[in-house]
Coordinates of C-alpha atoms in Angstrom, one line a residue:
M1 CA 0.2 -0.1 -0.2
I2 CA 1.3 3.4 -0.7
R3 CA 1.4 4.9 2.4
A4 CA 3.8 6.8 5.0
L5 CA 5.6 5.0 7.6
V6 CA 5.1 4.7 11.5
V7 CA 7.5 3.2 14.1
V8 CA 5.3 1.3 15.8
A9 CA 5.3 -0.6 19.4
C10 CA 6.2 -4.1 19.2
L11 CA 4.6 -6.5 21.5
M12 CA 7.9 -8.8 22.8
P13 CA 8.2 -12.9 23.0
A14 CA 9.2 -14.7 26.6
P15 CA 10.9 -16.9 29.1
L16 CA 14.5 -18.0 29.9
A17 CA 15.6 -16.0 33.2
A18 CA 19.2 -17.4 33.3
A19 CA 21.5 -16.3 36.0
Q20 CA 22.5 -12.6 35.5
T21 CA 23.8 -10.0 37.2
P22 CA 21.0 -8.1 39.1
I23 CA 19.1 -5.5 37.4
A24 CA 19.7 -2.5 39.1
E25 CA 16.7 -1.9 41.1
A26 CA 14.4 1.0 40.0
V27 CA 11.8 2.8 42.2
R28 CA 8.7 1.6 42.5
A29 CA 9.6 -1.3 40.2
D30 CA 7.0 -4.6 41.0
P31 CA 9.2 -7.7 40.8
A32 CA 7.0 -9.3 38.3
L33 CA 8.4 -6.0 36.0
D34 CA 11.7 -6.9 36.9
A35 CA 10.7 -10.9 36.3
R36 CA 9.4 -10.5 32.8
S37 CA 12.2 -7.9 31.7
R38 CA 14.8 -10.7 32.3
Q39 CA 12.3 -12.9 30.2
L40 CA 12.9 -10.6 27.1
I41 CA 16.4 -12.2 26.7
G42 CA 15.1 -15.2 26.1
V43 CA 12.1 -14.0 23.8
I44 CA 14.4 -12.2 21.5
A45 CA 16.8 -15.1 21.2
G46 CA 13.9 -17.6 20.0
S47 CA 14.2 -19.8 23.4
G48 CA 11.3 -18.0 25.3
D49 CA 7.5 -18.7 25.0
F50 CA 6.3 -16.2 22.6
D51 CA 2.6 -17.5 23.1
G52 CA 2.9 -17.6 26.9
Y53 CA 4.6 -14.1 27.2
F54 CA 2.6 -11.8 25.3
A55 CA -0.7 -11.0 26.3
P56 CA -3.6 -11.9 23.8
S57 CA -4.1 -8.3 23.0
F58 CA -0.3 -8.2 21.9
H59 CA -0.5 -11.0 19.9
A60 CA -3.6 -9.5 18.2
A61 CA -1.6 -6.4 17.5
L62 CA 1.5 -8.3 16.2
P63 CA 1.3 -12.2 15.3
K64 CA 4.4 -14.7 16.1
E65 CA 5.8 -14.4 11.9
K66 CA 5.4 -10.4 12.4
W67 CA 7.6 -10.1 15.8
E68 CA 9.9 -12.8 14.1
T69 CA 10.7 -10.1 11.0
V70 CA 11.2 -7.5 13.8
V71 CA 13.7 -9.5 15.8
A72 CA 15.4 -10.5 13.0
S73 CA 16.0 -7.2 11.5
M74 CA 17.4 -6.0 14.9
T75 CA 19.8 -9.3 15.1
A76 CA 20.8 -8.6 11.9
Q77 CA 22.7 -5.3 12.6
M78 CA 23.2 -5.8 16.7
G79 CA 24.0 -9.5 16.7
K80 CA 22.5 -11.5 19.8
P81 CA 20.8 -10.6 22.8
L82 CA 23.0 -10.5 26.2
A83 CA 21.4 -8.9 28.8
I84 CA 19.1 -6.1 30.5
D85 CA 21.7 -3.8 31.3
R86 CA 19.6 -1.1 33.2
L87 CA 15.7 -1.0 34.3
T88 CA 14.4 2.2 34.8
A89 CA 10.6 2.4 36.3
V90 CA 8.1 4.4 35.1
T91 CA 5.2 3.0 37.0
P92 CA 5.4 0.1 39.4
F93 CA 4.3 -2.3 36.2
S94 CA 5.8 0.1 33.1
A95 CA 10.0 0.3 32.5
N96 CA 12.6 1.6 30.4
L97 CA 15.2 -1.0 29.4
R98 CA 18.3 -0.8 28.0
V99 CA 19.3 -4.4 26.1
R100 CA 22.8 -5.3 25.3
F101 CA 23.4 -7.0 22.5
E102 CA 26.8 -8.0 21.0
R103 CA 27.2 -4.9 18.8
G104 CA 25.8 -2.4 21.1
I105 CA 22.7 -1.4 23.2
V106 CA 19.0 -1.2 22.1
N107 CA 16.6 0.8 24.2
A108 CA 13.6 0.0 24.9
Q109 CA 10.0 0.4 26.3
I110 CA 7.9 -2.3 28.1
A111 CA 4.8 -2.8 30.1
I112 CA 3.2 -5.8 32.0
D113 CA -0.3 -6.5 33.2
P114 CA -0.5 -5.9 37.0
A115 CA -2.8 -8.8 37.0
A116 CA -1.1 -12.5 37.6
P117 CA 0.7 -13.9 35.1
H118 CA 2.0 -10.4 34.2
Q119 CA 2.0 -11.0 30.5
V120 CA 3.6 -8.6 28.5
V121 CA 1.1 -5.7 26.7
G122 CA 3.5 -3.3 25.3
L123 CA 7.3 -3.4 24.4
L124 CA 8.9 -0.8 21.8
F125 CA 12.4 -1.0 20.4
T126 CA 13.6 2.5 20.7
G127 CA 17.0 4.1 19.7
P128 CA 20.0 1.6 18.6
E129 CA 23.4 2.5 20.1
M130 CA 25.8 0.4 18.2
T131 CA 29.4 0.5 19.8
G132 CA 31.8 2.3 17.6
D133 CA 29.4 3.1 15.5
T134 CA 30.0 5.8 12.3
L135 CA 28.3 6.8 9.0
D136 CA 30.2 5.3 7.2
K137 CA 29.7 1.9 9.1
L138 CA 26.1 3.0 9.0
A139 CA 26.5 3.3 4.8
A140 CA 28.2 0.1 4.1
D141 CA 24.7 -1.4 6.2
I142 CA 22.6 0.6 3.6
R143 CA 24.9 -0.9 0.9
A144 CA 24.9 -4.3 1.8
L145 CA 20.9 -4.3 2.3
P146 CA 19.1 -7.0 -0.9
G147 CA 18.3 -5.1 -3.8
T148 CA 18.7 -1.4 -4.5
T149 CA 19.6 1.2 -1.8
G150 CA 19.6 4.9 -2.2
L151 CA 21.5 7.3 0.9
G152 CA 21.9 11.3 0.9
I153 CA 22.6 12.9 4.4
Y154 CA 22.5 16.8 3.9
A155 CA 23.6 19.6 5.9
L156 CA 21.2 22.7 5.3
G157 CA 22.2 26.2 5.9
E158 CA 22.1 29.6 3.2
G159 CA 23.4 28.0 0.3
A160 CA 22.6 24.6 -1.7
P161 CA 22.0 21.8 0.2
R162 CA 25.7 20.6 1.0
L163 CA 26.3 16.4 0.9
V164 CA 27.8 15.0 4.2
T165 CA 27.7 11.2 3.1
G166 CA 25.3 9.1 0.3
I167 CA 24.8 5.9 -1.6
A168 CA 23.9 7.3 -5.5
P169 CA 22.4 10.4 -3.8
D170 CA 21.5 11.6 -7.4
K171 CA 20.1 8.7 -8.7
A172 CA 16.5 8.6 -8.8
M173 CA 14.5 6.1 -7.2
P174 CA 10.6 4.9 -6.2
L175 CA 9.1 7.0 -3.5
G176 CA 6.2 5.7 -2.9
S177 CA 4.2 8.5 -0.7
A178 CA 7.2 10.7 -0.4
F179 CA 5.7 12.5 -3.7
K180 CA 3.6 13.9 -1.2
L181 CA 6.6 16.3 -0.7
W182 CA 6.2 18.2 -3.6
V183 CA 2.2 18.5 -3.3
L184 CA 2.8 20.0 -0.2
G185 CA 5.3 22.1 -1.9
E186 CA 3.1 23.3 -4.2
L187 CA 0.3 24.3 -1.8
A188 CA 3.0 26.4 0.2
R189 CA 3.9 28.5 -2.8
E190 CA 0.3 28.9 -3.7
V191 CA -0.3 30.2 -0.4
G192 CA 2.8 32.3 -0.6
A193 CA 2.0 34.0 -3.3
G194 CA -1.4 35.1 -1.9
D195 CA -3.3 32.5 -4.5
R196 CA -4.6 30.2 -1.7
K197 CA -5.3 30.7 2.2
W198 CA -4.6 27.4 4.4
S199 CA -8.4 28.3 5.5
D200 CA -9.6 27.8 2.0
V201 CA -12.6 25.3 2.1
V202 CA -12.9 22.8 -0.6
P203 CA -14.8 19.4 -0.9
V204 CA -13.2 15.9 -1.3
G205 CA -12.2 14.4 -4.4
P206 CA -13.4 10.9 -5.7
A207 CA -12.2 8.2 -3.4
S208 CA -9.1 6.3 -3.9
L209 CA -7.6 3.2 -1.9
P210 CA -6.3 3.5 1.6
S211 CA -4.0 4.5 3.1
G212 CA -5.9 7.3 5.0
I213 CA -9.8 8.0 6.2
T214 CA -11.0 10.5 3.9
Q215 CA -12.2 7.8 1.2
N216 CA -14.7 6.6 3.5
W217 CA -16.4 10.2 3.7
P218 CA -19.5 11.5 2.6
A219 CA -18.7 12.5 -1.2
G220 CA -17.5 16.0 -1.4
S221 CA -17.2 16.9 2.4
P222 CA -16.3 20.3 2.8
V223 CA -12.9 20.6 4.4
T224 CA -10.1 23.1 4.2
I225 CA -6.6 22.8 2.3
Q226 CA -4.8 22.7 5.3
T227 CA -6.7 19.8 6.9
L228 CA -6.9 18.1 3.5
A229 CA -2.3 18.6 3.7
T230 CA -2.5 17.2 7.1
L231 CA -4.2 14.3 6.6
M232 CA -1.5 13.6 3.2
I233 CA 1.2 14.3 5.4
S234 CA 0.4 12.6 8.8
I235 CA -1.2 9.5 7.9
S236 CA -0.8 9.6 4.0
D237 CA -4.1 10.5 3.1
N238 CA -4.7 8.9 -0.2
T239 CA -7.7 10.6 -1.3
A240 CA -6.7 14.0 0.8
T241 CA -4.1 13.8 -1.5
D242 CA -6.0 13.1 -4.8
T243 CA -8.2 16.3 -4.1
L244 CA -4.7 18.6 -3.8
V245 CA -3.3 16.8 -7.0
S246 CA -6.4 17.9 -8.8
L247 CA -6.8 21.3 -7.2
E248 CA -3.3 22.1 -7.9
G249 CA -3.4 20.7 -11.6
D250 CA -0.9 22.1 -13.7
R251 CA 0.6 24.3 -11.4
L252 CA 2.1 21.1 -9.7
D253 CA 3.6 19.6 -12.9
D254 CA 5.0 23.2 -13.2
F255 CA 6.3 23.3 -9.8
V256 CA 8.5 20.1 -10.0
T257 CA 9.6 20.9 -13.6
K258 CA 11.2 23.7 -12.2
A259 CA 12.7 21.7 -9.4
G260 CA 14.3 19.9 -11.8
V261 CA 12.6 16.6 -10.9
A262 CA 12.1 14.2 -13.8
G263 CA 10.8 11.3 -12.1
L264 CA 7.9 13.0 -11.5
A265 CA 6.2 15.3 -14.0
P266 CA 3.1 14.8 -14.8
V267 CA 2.4 14.2 -11.2
L268 CA -0.2 11.0 -11.1
T269 CA -2.9 10.8 -8.3
T270 CA -2.5 7.9 -6.0
R271 CA -6.2 6.7 -8.3
Q272 CA -4.3 7.0 -11.6
M273 CA -1.3 5.1 -10.7
F274 CA -3.3 2.4 -9.0
A275 CA -5.3 2.3 -12.4
L276 CA -1.9 1.9 -14.5
K277 CA -0.6 -0.9 -12.3
S278 CA -3.8 -2.6 -12.8
S279 CA -3.9 -5.4 -15.2
A280 CA -6.7 -4.3 -17.3
N281 CA -4.5 -1.1 -17.9
A282 CA -1.3 -3.2 -19.5
D283 CA -1.9 -1.4 -22.8
L284 CA -1.6 1.9 -21.1
A285 CA 1.0 1.2 -18.9
A286 CA 3.1 -0.1 -21.7
Q287 CA 2.6 3.6 -23.7
W288 CA 3.5 5.5 -20.2
V289 CA 6.7 3.4 -20.2
T290 CA 7.4 4.1 -23.9
S291 CA 6.1 7.8 -23.8
P292 CA 8.6 9.2 -20.9
A293 CA 8.0 13.1 -22.2
P294 CA 6.2 14.8 -20.0
S295 CA 3.8 16.1 -22.5
A296 CA 3.3 12.6 -23.8
R297 CA 2.4 11.3 -20.7
R298 CA 0.0 14.1 -20.0
K299 CA -1.7 13.6 -23.0
L300 CA -2.2 10.0 -22.3
L301 CA -3.5 10.7 -19.0
D302 CA -5.8 13.3 -20.5
G303 CA -6.8 11.0 -23.3
N304 CA -8.3 8.2 -21.3
A305 CA -9.2 10.2 -18.0
E306 CA -12.8 8.6 -18.0
R307 CA -11.3 4.8 -18.4
L308 CA -8.2 5.6 -15.5
R309 CA -11.4 7.0 -13.4
T310 CA -13.6 4.1 -14.1
T311 CA -11.0 1.3 -13.7
P312 CA -11.7 -1.0 -10.8
V313 CA -8.8 -1.4 -8.1
D314 CA -8.4 -4.1 -6.0
P315 CA -7.5 -3.3 -2.8
M316 CA -5.4 -6.4 -2.6
M317 CA -3.5 -5.3 -5.6
F318 CA -0.2 -4.6 -3.0
A319 CA -0.3 -7.3 -1.1
G320 CA 1.8 -9.5 -3.3
K321 CA 4.7 -9.2 -5.4
P322 CA 6.5 -5.9 -6.4
S323 CA 4.5 -4.0 -9.4
K324 CA 6.1 -2.2 -11.9
I325 CA 8.3 -0.1 -9.6
D326 CA 11.0 0.4 -11.7
T327 CA 8.6 1.9 -14.7
L328 CA 5.7 3.2 -13.3
E329 CA 5.9 5.3 -9.6
W330 CA 6.5 8.8 -8.8
F331 CA 10.6 8.9 -8.7
A332 CA 13.3 11.4 -7.0
S333 CA 16.4 11.5 -6.0
P334 CA 17.8 11.5 -2.3
A335 CA 19.4 14.7 -3.5
E336 CA 16.1 15.8 -5.0
T337 CA 14.3 15.0 -1.6
A338 CA 16.3 17.1 0.8
G339 CA 16.4 20.0 -1.8
M340 CA 12.3 19.9 -1.7
F341 CA 12.7 19.8 2.4
D342 CA 15.3 22.8 2.5
W343 CA 13.1 24.4 -0.3
L344 CA 9.9 23.7 2.2
R345 CA 12.4 25.1 5.2
K346 CA 13.6 28.3 3.7
E347 CA 10.1 29.3 1.4
D348 CA 7.0 29.0 3.9
G349 CA 8.2 27.0 6.9
E350 CA 5.9 27.9 9.2
T351 CA 2.8 25.7 8.6
P352 CA 4.5 22.8 6.4
L353 CA 7.0 22.3 8.8
A354 CA 3.9 22.2 11.7
L355 CA 2.3 19.3 9.2
L356 CA 5.6 17.9 8.7
A357 CA 6.3 17.2 12.5
I358 CA 3.0 15.8 13.3
N359 CA 4.3 12.6 12.6
P360 CA 7.9 12.2 13.3
G361 CA 8.3 8.7 12.4
I362 CA 10.9 7.7 15.3
D363 CA 10.5 6.5 18.4
P364 CA 10.1 9.4 21.2
A365 CA 13.6 8.9 23.0
T366 CA 15.1 9.4 19.2
R367 CA 13.0 12.2 18.8
S368 CA 13.9 14.1 22.0
K369 CA 17.3 14.5 20.7
F370 CA 16.4 17.2 18.4
D371 CA 14.5 20.8 18.6
Y372 CA 12.6 19.6 15.3
V373 CA 11.9 16.7 13.5
G374 CA 9.7 16.4 10.1
F375 CA 9.0 13.6 8.6
K376 CA 7.7 11.9 5.3
G377 CA 8.0 7.9 4.2
G378 CA 6.3 5.9 1.9
S379 CA 6.3 2.5 1.0
E380 CA 4.2 -0.6 -1.7
P381 CA 5.8 -3.9 -1.9
G382 CA 9.1 -3.8 -3.2
V383 CA 9.8 0.0 -1.7
V384 CA 10.7 1.3 1.3
T385 CA 11.1 5.3 1.7
L386 CA 12.6 7.0 5.2
N387 CA 12.9 10.8 4.7
F388 CA 13.7 13.0 7.3
L389 CA 14.5 16.9 8.5
V390 CA 16.0 17.8 11.6
R391 CA 17.1 20.7 13.4
R392 CA 20.0 19.6 15.7
K393 CA 20.3 21.4 19.4
D394 CA 22.6 23.5 18.5
G395 CA 20.5 24.6 15.6
R396 CA 22.0 23.3 12.5
W397 CA 19.4 21.6 10.0
L398 CA 19.8 18.3 8.2
A399 CA 18.3 16.3 5.9
I400 CA 18.1 12.7 5.7
A401 CA 16.6 11.0 2.7
A402 CA 16.9 6.8 2.3
G403 CA 15.1 4.0 0.1
W404 CA 15.6 0.4 -0.6
H405 CA 13.6 -1.3 -3.5
R406 CA 14.1 -4.6 -5.2
N407 CA 11.9 -6.2 -7.9
D408 CA 12.1 -10.0 -6.7
A409 CA 10.5 -10.0 -3.3
G410 CA 9.2 -7.3 -0.6
V411 CA 11.3 -5.2 1.9
E412 CA 11.9 -5.5 5.3
E413 CA 10.8 -2.1 6.5
N414 CA 11.7 -2.3 10.1
R415 CA 15.1 -2.9 9.1
L416 CA 15.7 0.3 6.9
I417 CA 13.9 1.7 10.6
M418 CA 16.6 0.8 12.6
L419 CA 19.0 2.1 10.2
M420 CA 17.8 5.4 9.9
T421 CA 17.4 5.4 13.8
R422 CA 20.8 4.9 13.6
A423 CA 21.3 7.6 11.4
L424 CA 19.6 10.2 13.8
V425 CA 21.4 9.1 16.6
L426 CA 24.9 9.7 15.1
L427 CA 23.5 13.2 13.7
A428 CA 21.9 14.3 16.9
D429 CA 25.2 15.5 18.1
G430 CA 28.2 14.4 16.7
P431 CA 30.6 16.4 14.4
L432 CA 29.4 16.5 10.9
P433 CA 32.2 16.9 8.1
N434 CA 33.0 20.7 7.3

């Protein structure tokens, strides 16, 4: 599904309370909390009782197969779990943990049911801290992912963004929902030019597929353009996005063309993208690929508007293998994404930056290391992108754009989330190359 990415709480596995150095006692920690925290090591290692460790509510939110995917992503980077180095109780039945692995520390938050047998009801892995980690090591781990990766970390200032480190930062890659940054950019330009106000009211347009909520609203519901932009950025609402793309019209194409982002013009609505990827429109998809000029593609869209509008699209079309991600997608390079963040920061920052900060895309502990974090990501089978605009505590601005895609299989979103969390931890207060 073309959508935003959020870091979600992970409910976790159980037992094996092997003899260990005692966990430092935290104020008001219930003994059951200490015991369940110790058992976490075994659950991560695969030797614990997953079914008994987690409460039914946890199983409903995170089935065992998804838990195993989360753990595999974490241990691939951090090695085997070794011990709980520190437990700091927040309440008698919840705590912050420092979990020691072979190659560093993973911070976590845990909560247990106050009633026996005190099963774990909440578990969130937050910022990893790898021993001796560097941006070079991070880049090497991103390069090692199967498939194709891209990365651009840029220092932002008065002039053009300055590359700190990257992997093919000038190569266009599929974006998923990250294309919505440019939709926000054109909206901000129009507001800045006095052509619109954030309070302008417009009707919600035709429904697209989720993600989002407005696809279920009554047709034509009146909303402000700021509401549409808020939903587009914070929960990647596709129907809200399409309403704005249609509202902007040719001006959006002009905006991305002037920005030099050849892989976006003409800008497809999400509904048009779904329809073009449908097997019913294989002929149109082929014409799209063989007619790369924006004018020819616009003619194709306009000439088949009714067909694309009425093509049935299956909500399960993104539940399988990657679909045409190298040829039929929204494309931009990490450098172009960083440039869009920088434009938003400089040109009309107040409202766009506030919208980008609603869903910061990272855990609260990592978020707290910065004065500001803005985020827009995207994913579908075979594609994941994670993009951040941050201001450090010392006032320095950075843009981080990362993507990973492969045609032969899906990608592990949690794996890239872990890598980007590492990046943000390194960038929060470390020295930056001049």
